CSV table of N, CA and C in Angstrom, one decimal:
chain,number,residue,atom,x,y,z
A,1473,UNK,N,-3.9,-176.3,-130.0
A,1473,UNK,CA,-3.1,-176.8,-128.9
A,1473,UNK,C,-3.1,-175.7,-127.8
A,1474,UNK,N,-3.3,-176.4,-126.7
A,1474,UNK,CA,-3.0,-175.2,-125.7
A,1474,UNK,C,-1.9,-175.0,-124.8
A,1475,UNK,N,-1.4,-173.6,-124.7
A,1475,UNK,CA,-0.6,-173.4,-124.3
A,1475,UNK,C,-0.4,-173.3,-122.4
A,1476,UNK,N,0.2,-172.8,-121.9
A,1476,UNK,CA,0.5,-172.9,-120.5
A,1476,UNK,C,-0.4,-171.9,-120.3
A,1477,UNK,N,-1.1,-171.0,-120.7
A,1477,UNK,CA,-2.2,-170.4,-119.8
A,1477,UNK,C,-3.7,-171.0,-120.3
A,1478,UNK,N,-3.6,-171.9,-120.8
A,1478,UNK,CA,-4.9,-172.3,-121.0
A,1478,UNK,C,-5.4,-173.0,-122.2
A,1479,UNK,N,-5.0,-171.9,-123.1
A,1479,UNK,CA,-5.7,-171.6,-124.3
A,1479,UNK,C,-4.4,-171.4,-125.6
A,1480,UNK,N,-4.5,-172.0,-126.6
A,1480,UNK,CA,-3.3,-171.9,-127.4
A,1480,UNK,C,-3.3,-170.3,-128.4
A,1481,UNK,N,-2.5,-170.4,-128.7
A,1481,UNK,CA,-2.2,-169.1,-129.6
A,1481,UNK,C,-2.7,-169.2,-130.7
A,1482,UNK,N,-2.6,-170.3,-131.8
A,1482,UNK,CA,-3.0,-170.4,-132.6
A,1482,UNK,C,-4.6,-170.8,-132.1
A,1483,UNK,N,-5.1,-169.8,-132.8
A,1483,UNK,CA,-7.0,-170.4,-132.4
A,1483,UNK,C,-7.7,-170.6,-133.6
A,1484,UNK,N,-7.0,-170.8,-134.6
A,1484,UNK,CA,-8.0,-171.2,-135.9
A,1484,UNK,C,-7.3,-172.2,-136.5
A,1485,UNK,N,-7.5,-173.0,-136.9
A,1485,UNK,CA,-8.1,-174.1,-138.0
A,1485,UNK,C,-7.9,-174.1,-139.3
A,1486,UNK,N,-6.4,-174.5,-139.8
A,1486,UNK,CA,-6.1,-173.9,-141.3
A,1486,UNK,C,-7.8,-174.1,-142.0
A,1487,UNK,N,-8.7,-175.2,-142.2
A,1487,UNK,CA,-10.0,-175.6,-142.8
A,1487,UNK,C,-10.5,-174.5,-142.4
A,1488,UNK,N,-11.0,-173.9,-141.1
A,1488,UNK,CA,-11.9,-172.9,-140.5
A,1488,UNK,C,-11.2,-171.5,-140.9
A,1489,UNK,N,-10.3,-171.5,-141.5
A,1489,UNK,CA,-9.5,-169.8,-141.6
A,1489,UNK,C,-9.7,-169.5,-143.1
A,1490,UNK,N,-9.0,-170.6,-144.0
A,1490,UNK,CA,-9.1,-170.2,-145.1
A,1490,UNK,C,-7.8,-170.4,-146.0
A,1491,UNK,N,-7.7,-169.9,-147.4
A,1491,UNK,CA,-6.5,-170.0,-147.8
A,1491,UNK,C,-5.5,-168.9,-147.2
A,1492,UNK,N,-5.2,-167.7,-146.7
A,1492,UNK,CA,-4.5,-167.1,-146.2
A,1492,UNK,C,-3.9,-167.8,-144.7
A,1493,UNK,N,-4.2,-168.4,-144.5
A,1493,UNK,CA,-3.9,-168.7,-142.9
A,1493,UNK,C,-2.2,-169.1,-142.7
A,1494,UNK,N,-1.4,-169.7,-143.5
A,1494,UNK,CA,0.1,-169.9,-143.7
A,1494,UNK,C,0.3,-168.4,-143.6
A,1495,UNK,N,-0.2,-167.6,-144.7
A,1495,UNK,CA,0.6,-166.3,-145.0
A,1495,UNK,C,0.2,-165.5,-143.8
A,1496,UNK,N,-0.8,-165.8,-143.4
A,1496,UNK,CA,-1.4,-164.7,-141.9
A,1496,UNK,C,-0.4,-165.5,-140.7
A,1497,UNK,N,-0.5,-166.4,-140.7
A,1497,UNK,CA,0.7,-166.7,-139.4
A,1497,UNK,C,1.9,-166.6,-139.4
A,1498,UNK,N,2.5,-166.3,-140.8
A,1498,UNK,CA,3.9,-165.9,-141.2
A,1498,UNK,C,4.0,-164.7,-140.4
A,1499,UNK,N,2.9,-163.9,-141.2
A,1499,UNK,CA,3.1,-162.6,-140.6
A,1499,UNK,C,2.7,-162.4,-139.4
A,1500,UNK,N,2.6,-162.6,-138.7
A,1500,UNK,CA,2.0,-162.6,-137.1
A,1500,UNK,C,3.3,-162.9,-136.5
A,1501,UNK,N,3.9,-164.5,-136.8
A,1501,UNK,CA,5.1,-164.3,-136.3
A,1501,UNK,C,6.0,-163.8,-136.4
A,1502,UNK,N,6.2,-162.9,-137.9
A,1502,UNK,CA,7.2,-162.1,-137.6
A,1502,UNK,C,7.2,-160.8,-136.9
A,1503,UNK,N,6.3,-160.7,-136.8
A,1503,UNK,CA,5.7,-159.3,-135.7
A,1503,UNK,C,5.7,-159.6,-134.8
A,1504,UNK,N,5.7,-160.9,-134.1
A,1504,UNK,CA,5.9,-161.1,-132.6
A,1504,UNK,C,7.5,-161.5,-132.4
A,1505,UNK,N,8.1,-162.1,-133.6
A,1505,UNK,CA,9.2,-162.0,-133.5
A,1505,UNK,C,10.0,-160.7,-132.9
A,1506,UNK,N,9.6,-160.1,-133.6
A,1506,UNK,CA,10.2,-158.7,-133.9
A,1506,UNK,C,9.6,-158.1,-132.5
A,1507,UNK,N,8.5,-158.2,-131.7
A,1507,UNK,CA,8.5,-157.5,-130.0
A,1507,UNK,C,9.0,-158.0,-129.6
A,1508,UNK,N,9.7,-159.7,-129.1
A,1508,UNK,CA,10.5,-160.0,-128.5
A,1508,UNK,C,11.9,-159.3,-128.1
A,1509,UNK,N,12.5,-159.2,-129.6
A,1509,UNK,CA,13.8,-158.9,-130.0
A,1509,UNK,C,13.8,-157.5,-129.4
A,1510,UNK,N,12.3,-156.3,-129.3
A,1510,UNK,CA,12.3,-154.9,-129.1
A,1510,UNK,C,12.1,-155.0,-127.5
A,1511,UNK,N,11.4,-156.1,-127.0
A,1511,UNK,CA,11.8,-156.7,-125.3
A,1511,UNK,C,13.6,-156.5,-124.8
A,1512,UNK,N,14.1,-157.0,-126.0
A,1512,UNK,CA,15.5,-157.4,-125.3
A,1512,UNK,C,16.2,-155.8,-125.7
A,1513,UNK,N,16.0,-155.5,-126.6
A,1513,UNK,CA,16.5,-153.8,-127.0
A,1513,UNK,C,16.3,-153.5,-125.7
A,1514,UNK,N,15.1,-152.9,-125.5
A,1514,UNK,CA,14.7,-151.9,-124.1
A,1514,UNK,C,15.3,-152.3,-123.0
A,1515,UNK,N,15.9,-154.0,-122.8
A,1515,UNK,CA,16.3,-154.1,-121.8
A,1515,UNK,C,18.1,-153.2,-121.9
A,1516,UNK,N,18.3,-153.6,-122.9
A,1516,UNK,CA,19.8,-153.1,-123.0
A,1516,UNK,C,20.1,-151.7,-123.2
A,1517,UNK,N,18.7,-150.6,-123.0
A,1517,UNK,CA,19.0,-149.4,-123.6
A,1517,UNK,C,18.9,-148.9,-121.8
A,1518,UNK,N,17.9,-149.4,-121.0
A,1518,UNK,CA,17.6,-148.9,-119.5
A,1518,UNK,C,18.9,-150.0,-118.6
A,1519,UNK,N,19.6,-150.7,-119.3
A,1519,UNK,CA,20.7,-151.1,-118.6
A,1519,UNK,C,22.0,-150.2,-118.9
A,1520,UNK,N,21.7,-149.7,-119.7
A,1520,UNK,CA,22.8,-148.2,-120.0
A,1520,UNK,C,22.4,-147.2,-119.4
A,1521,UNK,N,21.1,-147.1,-119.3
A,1521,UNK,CA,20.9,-145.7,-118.3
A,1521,UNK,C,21.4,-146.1,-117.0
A,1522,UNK,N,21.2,-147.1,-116.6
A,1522,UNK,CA,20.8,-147.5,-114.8
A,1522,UNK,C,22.8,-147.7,-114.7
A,1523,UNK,N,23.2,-148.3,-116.0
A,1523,UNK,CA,25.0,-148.2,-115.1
A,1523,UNK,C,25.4,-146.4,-115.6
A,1524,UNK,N,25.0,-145.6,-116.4
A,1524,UNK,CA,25.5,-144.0,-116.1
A,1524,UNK,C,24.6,-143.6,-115.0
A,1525,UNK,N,23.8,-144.0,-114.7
A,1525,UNK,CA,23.3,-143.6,-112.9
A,1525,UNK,C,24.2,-144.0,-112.1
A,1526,UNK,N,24.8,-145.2,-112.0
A,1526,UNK,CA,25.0,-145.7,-110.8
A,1526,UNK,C,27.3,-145.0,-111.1
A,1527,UNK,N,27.4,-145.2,-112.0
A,1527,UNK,CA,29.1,-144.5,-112.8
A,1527,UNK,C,28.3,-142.9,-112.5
A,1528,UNK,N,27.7,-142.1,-112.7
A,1528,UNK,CA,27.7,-141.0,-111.9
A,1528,UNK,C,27.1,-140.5,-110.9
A,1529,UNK,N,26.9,-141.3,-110.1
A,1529,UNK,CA,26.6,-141.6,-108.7
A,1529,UNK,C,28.0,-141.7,-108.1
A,1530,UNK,N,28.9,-142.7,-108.1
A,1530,UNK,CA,30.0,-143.1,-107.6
A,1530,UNK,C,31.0,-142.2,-107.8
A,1531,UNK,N,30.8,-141.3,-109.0
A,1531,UNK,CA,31.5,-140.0,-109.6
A,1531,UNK,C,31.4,-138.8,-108.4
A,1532,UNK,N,30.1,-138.9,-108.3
A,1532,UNK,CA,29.9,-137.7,-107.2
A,1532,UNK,C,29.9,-137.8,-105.9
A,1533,UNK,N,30.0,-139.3,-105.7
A,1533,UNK,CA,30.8,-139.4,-104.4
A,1533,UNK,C,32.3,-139.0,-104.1
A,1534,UNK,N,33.0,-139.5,-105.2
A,1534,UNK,CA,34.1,-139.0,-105.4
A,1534,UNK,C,34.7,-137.6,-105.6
A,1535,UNK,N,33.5,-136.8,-106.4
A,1535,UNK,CA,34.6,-135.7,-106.0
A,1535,UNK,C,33.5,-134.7,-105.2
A,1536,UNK,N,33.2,-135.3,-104.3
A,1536,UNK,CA,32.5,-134.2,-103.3
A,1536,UNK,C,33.9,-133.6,-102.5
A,1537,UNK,N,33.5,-132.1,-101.8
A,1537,UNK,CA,34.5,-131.5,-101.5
A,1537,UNK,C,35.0,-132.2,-99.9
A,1538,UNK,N,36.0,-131.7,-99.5
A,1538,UNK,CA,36.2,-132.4,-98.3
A,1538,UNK,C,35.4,-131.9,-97.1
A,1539,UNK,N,35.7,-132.4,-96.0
A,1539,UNK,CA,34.3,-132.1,-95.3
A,1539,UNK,C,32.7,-132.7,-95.4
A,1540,UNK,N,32.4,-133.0,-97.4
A,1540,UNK,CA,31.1,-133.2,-96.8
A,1540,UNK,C,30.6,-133.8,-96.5
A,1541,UNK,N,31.4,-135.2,-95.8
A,1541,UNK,CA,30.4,-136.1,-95.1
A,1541,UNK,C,30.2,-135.9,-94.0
A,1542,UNK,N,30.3,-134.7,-93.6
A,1542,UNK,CA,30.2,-133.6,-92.2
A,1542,UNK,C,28.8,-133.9,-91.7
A,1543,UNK,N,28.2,-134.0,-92.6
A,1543,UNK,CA,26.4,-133.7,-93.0
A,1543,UNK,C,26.0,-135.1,-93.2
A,1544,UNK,N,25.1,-135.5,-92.2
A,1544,UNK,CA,24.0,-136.3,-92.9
A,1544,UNK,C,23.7,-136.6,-94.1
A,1545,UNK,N,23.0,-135.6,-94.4
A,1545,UNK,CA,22.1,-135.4,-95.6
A,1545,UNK,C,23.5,-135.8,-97.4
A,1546,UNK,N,24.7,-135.7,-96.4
A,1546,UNK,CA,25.6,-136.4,-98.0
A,1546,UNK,C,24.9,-137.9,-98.0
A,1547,UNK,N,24.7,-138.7,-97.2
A,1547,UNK,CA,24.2,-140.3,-97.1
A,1547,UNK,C,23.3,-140.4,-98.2
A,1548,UNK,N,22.5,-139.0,-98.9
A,1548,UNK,CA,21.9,-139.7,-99.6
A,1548,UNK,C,22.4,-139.7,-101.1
A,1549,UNK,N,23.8,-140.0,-101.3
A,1549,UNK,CA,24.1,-140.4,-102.8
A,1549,UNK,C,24.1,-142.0,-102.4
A,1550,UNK,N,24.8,-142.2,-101.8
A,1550,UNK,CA,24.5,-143.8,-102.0
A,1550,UNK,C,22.9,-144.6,-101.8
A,1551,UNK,N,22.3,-143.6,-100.1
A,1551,UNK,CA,20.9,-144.0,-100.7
A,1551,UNK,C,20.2,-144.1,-102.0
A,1552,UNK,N,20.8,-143.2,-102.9
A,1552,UNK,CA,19.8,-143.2,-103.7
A,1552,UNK,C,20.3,-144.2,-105.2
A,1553,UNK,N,21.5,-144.3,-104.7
A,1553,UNK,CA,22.4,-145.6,-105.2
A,1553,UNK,C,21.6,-146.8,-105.5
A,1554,UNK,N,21.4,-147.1,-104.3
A,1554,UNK,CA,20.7,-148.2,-103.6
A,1554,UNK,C,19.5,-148.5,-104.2
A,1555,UNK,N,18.8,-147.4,-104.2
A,1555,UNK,CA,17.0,-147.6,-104.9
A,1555,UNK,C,17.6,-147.2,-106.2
A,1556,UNK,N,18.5,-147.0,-106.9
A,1556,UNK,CA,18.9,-147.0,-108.1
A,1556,UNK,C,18.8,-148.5,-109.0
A,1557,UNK,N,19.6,-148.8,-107.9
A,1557,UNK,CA,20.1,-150.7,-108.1
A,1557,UNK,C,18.9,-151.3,-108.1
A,1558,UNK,N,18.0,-151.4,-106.8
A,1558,UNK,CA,16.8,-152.2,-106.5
A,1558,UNK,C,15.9,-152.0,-107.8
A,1559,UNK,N,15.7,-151.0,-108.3
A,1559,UNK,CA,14.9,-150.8,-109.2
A,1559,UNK,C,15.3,-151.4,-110.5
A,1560,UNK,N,16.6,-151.0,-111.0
A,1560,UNK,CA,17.0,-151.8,-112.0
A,1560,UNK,C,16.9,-152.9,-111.9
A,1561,UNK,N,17.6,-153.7,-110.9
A,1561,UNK,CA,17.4,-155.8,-110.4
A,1561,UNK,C,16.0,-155.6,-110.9
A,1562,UNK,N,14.8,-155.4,-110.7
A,1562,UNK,CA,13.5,-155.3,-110.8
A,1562,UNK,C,12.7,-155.1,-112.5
A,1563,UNK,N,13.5,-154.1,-113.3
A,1563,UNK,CA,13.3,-154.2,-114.6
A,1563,UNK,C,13.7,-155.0,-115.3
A,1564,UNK,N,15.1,-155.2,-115.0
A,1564,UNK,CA,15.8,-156.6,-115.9
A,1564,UNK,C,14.7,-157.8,-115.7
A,1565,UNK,N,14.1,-158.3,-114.0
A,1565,UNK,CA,13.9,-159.3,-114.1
A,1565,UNK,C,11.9,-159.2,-114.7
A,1566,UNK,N,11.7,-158.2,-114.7
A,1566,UNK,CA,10.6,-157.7,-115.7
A,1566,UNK,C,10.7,-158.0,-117.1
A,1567,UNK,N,12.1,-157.7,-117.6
A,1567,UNK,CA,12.0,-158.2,-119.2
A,1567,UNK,C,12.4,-159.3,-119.7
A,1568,UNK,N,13.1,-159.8,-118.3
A,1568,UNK,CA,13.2,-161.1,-118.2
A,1568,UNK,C,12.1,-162.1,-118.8
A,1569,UNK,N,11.1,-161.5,-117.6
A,1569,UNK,CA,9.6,-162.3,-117.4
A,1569,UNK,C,8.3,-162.3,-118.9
A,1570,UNK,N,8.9,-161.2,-119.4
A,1570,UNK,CA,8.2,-160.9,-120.5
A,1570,UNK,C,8.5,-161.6,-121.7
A,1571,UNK,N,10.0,-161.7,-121.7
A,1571,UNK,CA,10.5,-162.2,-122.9
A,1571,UNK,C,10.4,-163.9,-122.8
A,1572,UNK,N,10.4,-164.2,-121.5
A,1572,UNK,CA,9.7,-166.0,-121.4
A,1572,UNK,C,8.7,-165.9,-121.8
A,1573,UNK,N,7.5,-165.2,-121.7
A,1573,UNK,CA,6.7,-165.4,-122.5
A,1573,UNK,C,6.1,-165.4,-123.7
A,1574,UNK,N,6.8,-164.5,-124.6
A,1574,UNK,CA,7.1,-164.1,-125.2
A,1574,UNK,C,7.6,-165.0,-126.2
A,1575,UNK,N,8.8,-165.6,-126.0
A,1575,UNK,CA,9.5,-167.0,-126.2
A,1575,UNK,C,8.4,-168.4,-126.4
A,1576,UNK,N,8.0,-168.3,-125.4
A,1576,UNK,CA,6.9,-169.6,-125.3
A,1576,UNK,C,6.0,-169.6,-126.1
A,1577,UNK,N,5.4,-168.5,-126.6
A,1577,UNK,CA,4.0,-168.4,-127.2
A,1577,UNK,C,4.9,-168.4,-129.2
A,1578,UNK,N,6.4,-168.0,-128.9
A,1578,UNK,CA,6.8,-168.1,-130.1
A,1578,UNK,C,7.0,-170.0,-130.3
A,1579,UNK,N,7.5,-170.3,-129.4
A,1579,UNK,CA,7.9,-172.0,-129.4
A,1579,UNK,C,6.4,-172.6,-130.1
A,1580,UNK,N,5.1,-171.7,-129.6
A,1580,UNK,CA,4.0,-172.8,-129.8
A,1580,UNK,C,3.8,-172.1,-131.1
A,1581,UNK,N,3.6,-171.0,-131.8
A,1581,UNK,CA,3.8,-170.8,-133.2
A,1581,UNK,C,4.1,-171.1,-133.8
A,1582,UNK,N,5.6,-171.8,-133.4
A,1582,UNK,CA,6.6,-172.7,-134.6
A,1582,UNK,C,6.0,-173.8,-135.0
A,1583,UNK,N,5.1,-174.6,-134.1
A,1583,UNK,CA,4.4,-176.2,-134.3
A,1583,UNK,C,3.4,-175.8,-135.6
A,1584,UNK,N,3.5,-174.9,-136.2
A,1584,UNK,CA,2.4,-174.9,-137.0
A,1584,UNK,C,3.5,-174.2,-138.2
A,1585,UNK,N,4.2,-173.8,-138.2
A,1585,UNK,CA,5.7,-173.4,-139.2
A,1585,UNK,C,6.2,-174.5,-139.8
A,1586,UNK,N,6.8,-174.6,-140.9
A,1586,UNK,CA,7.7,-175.3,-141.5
A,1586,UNK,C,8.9,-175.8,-141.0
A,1587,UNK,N,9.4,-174.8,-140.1
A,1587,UNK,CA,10.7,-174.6,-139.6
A,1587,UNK,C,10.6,-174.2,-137.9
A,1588,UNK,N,11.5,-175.0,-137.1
A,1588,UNK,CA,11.0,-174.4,-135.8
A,1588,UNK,C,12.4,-173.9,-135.6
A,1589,UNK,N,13.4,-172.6,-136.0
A,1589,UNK,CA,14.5,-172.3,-135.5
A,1589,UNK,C,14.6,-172.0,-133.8
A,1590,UNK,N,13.7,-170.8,-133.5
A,1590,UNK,CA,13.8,-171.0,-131.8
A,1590,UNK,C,14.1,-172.0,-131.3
A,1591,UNK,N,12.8,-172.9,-131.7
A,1591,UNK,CA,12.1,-173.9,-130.4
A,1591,UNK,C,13.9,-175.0,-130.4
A,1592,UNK,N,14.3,-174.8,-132.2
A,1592,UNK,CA,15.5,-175.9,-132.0
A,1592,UNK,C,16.7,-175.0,-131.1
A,1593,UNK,N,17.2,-174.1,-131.2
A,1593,UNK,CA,18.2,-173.3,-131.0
A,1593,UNK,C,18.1,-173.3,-129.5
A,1594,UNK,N,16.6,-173.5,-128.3
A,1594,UNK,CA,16.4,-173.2,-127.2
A,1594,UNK,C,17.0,-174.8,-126.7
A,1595,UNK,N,16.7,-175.8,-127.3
A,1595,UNK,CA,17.2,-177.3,-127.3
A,1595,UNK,C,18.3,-177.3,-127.4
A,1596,UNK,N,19.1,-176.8,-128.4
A,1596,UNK,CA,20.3,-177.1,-128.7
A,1596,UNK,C,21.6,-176.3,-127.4
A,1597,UNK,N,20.5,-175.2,-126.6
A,1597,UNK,CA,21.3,-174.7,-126.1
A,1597,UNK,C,20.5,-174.7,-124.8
A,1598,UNK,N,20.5,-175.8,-124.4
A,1598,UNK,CA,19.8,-176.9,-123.2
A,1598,UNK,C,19.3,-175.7,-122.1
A,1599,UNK,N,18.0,-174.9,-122.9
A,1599,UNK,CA,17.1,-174.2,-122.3
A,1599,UNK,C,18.1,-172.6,-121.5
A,1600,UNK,N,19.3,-172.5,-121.7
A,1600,UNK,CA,20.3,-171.6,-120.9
A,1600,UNK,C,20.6,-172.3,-119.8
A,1601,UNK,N,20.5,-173.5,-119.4
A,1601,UNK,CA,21.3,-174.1,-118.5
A,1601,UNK,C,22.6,-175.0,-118.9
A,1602,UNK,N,22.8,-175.0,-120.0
A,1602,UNK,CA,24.4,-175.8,-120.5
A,1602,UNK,C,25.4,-175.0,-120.8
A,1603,UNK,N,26.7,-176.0,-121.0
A,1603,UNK,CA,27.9,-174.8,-121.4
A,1603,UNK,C,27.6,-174.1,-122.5
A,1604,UNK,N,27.0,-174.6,-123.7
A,1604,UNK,CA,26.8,-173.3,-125.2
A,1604,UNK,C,26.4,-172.1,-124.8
A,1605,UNK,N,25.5,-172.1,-124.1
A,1605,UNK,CA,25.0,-170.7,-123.7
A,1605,UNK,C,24.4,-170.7,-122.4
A,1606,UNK,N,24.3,-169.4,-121.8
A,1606,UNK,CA,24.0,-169.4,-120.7
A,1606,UNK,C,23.4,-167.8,-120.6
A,1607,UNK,N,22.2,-167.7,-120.2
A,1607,UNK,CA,21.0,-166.9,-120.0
A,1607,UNK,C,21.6,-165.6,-119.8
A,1608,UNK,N,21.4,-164.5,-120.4
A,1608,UNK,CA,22.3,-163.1,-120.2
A,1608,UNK,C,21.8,-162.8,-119.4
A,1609,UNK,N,20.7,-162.9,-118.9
A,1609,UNK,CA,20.1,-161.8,-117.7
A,1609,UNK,C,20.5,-162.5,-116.3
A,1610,UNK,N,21.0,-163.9,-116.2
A,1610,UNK,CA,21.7,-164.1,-115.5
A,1610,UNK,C,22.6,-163.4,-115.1
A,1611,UNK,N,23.4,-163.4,-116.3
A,1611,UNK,CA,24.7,-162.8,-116.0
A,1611,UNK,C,24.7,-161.1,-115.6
A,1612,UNK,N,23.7,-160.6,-116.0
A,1612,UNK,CA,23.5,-159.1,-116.1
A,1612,UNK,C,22.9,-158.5,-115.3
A,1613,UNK,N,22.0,-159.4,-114.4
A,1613,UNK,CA,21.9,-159.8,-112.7
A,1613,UNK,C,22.9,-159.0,-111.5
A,1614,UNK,N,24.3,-159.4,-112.2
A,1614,UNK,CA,25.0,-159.4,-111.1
A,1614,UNK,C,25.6,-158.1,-111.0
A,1615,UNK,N,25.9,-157.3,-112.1
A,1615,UNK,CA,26.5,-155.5,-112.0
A,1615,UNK,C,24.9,-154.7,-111.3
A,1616,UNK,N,23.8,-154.9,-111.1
A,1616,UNK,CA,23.1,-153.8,-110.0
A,1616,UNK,C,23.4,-154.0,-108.3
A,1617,UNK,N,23.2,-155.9,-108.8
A,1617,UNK,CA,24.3,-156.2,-106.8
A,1617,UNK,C,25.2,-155.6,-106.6
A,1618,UNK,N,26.1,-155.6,-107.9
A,1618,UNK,CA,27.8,-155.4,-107.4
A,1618,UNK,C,27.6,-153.2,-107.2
A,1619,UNK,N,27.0,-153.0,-108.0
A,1619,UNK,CA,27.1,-151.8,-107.6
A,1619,UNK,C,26.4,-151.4,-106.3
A,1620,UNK,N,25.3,-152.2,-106.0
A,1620,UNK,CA,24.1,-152.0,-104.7
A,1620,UNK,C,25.5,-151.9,-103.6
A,1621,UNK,N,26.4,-153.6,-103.6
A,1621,UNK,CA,27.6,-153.6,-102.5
A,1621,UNK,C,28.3,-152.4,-102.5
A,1622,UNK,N,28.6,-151.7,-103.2
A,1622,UNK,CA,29.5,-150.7,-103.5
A,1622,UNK,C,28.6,-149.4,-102.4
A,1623,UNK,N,27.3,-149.2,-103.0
A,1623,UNK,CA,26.7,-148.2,-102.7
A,1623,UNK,C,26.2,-148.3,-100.9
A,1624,UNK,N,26.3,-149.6,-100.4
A,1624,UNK,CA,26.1,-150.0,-99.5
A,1624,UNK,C,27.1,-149.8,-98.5
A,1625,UNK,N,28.5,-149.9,-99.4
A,1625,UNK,CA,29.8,-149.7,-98.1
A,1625,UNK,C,30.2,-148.5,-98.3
A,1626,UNK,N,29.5,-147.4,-99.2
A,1626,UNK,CA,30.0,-146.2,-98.8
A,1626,UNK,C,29.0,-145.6,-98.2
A,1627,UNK,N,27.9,-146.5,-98.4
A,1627,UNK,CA,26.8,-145.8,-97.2
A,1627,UNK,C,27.5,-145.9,-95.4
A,1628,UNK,N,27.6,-147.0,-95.2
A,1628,UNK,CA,28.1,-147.6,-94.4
A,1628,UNK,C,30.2,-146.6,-93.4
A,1629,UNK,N,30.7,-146.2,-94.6
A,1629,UNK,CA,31.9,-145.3,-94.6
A,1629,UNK,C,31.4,-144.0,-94.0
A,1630,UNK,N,30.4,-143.7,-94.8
A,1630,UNK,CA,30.4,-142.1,-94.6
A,1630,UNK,C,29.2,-142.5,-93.1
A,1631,UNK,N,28.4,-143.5,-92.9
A,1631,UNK,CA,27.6,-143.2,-91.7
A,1631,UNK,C,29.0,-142.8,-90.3
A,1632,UNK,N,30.0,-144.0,-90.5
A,1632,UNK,CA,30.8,-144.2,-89.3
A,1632,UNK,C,31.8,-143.2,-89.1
A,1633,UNK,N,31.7,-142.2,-90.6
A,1633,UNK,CA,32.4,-141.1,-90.8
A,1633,UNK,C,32.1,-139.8,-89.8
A,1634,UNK,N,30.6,-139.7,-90.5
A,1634,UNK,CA,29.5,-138.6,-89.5
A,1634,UNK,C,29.5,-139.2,-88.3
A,1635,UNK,N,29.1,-140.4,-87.9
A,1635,UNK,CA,29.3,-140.5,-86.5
A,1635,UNK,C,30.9,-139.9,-85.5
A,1636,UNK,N,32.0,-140.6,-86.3
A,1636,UNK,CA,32.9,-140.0,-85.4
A,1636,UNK,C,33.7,-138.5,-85.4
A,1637,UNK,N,32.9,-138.3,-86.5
A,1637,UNK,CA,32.7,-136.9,-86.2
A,1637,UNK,C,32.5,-135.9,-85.4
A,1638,UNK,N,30.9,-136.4,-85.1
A,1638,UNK,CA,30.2,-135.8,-83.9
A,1638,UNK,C,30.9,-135.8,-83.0
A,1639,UNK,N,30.5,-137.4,-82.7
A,1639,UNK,CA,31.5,-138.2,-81.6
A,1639,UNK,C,32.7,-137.2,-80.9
A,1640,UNK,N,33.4,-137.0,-81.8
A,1640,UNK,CA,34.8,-135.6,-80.8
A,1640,UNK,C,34.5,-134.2,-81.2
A,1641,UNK,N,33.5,-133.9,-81.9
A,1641,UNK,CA,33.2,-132.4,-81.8
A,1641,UNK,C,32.4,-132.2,-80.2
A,1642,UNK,N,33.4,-131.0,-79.6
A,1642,UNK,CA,33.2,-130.7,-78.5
A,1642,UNK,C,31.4,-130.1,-77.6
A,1643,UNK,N,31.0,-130.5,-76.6
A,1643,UNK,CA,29.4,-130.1,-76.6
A,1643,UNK,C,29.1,-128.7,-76.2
């Protein structure tokens, strides 16, 4: 059967494979099982680094000495805030993208299983669009925005800071 890029995953033929072919696809899918599940790990180990970036980022905004938004060159903690955030939004929706596929090529493995628990569990929980469940990376979406705003209005504080600064320092 073919899948959405073309060509199906399964490409052999229990008759054309042989007697191992149940036990070889067992094992294939649990090995693809098991990269999926190491998809969603990595997402949740670089979603712990990227919120202690962004928690000591906002840290060192905070206890910078007084005076230093005297200086230009302070603007760049939140700049760098910012491409902190952008890049993270960017990974999540990378493991996002991976794990749908990921997902899919497991759905079409199951047609050939005894048991399809994904493909039912993805039904039962009306694809992440119903009340039972709802898609985490949705949800996990929203803390690199919420910090990006954050990083954005103290970019924004400290620009109107240095400006009035200048502004009455005498010429």
């Amino acid at each position: 059967m073919a899948d959405r890029f073309g060509e199906g995953v399964v490409r052999s033929r229990k008759e054309d494979y042989g007697d191992r072919f149940a036990n070889d696809l067992i094992e294939q899918y649990k090995l693809y099982v098991n990269s999926a599940e190491n998809v969603s790990a990595r997402r949740i180990a670089s979603s712990r680094l990227f919120l202690a970036l962004n928690a000591g980022l906002v840290a060192l905004y905070g206890i910078q000495p007084c005076g230093f938004a005297r200086n230009w060159w302070a603007m760049a903690v939140p700049l760098v805030g910012v491409a902190v955030c952008l890049l993270w939004d960017r990974i999540i929706r990378s493991h996002r993208d991976l794990n749908s596929v990921k997902f899919d090529l497991i759905h079409e493995m199951e047609q050939y299983l005894p048991a399809r628990p994904y493909t039912s569990e993805w039904r039962v929980a009306e694809q992440g669009r119903g009340r039972t469940y709802r898609e985490v990376t949705g949800i996990e979406r929203w803390l690199p925005w919420t910090f990006l705003v954050l990083h954005v209005v103290l970019l924004v504080v400290l620009a109107v800071e240095v400006e009035i600064r200048f502004s009455i320092l005498p010429e």
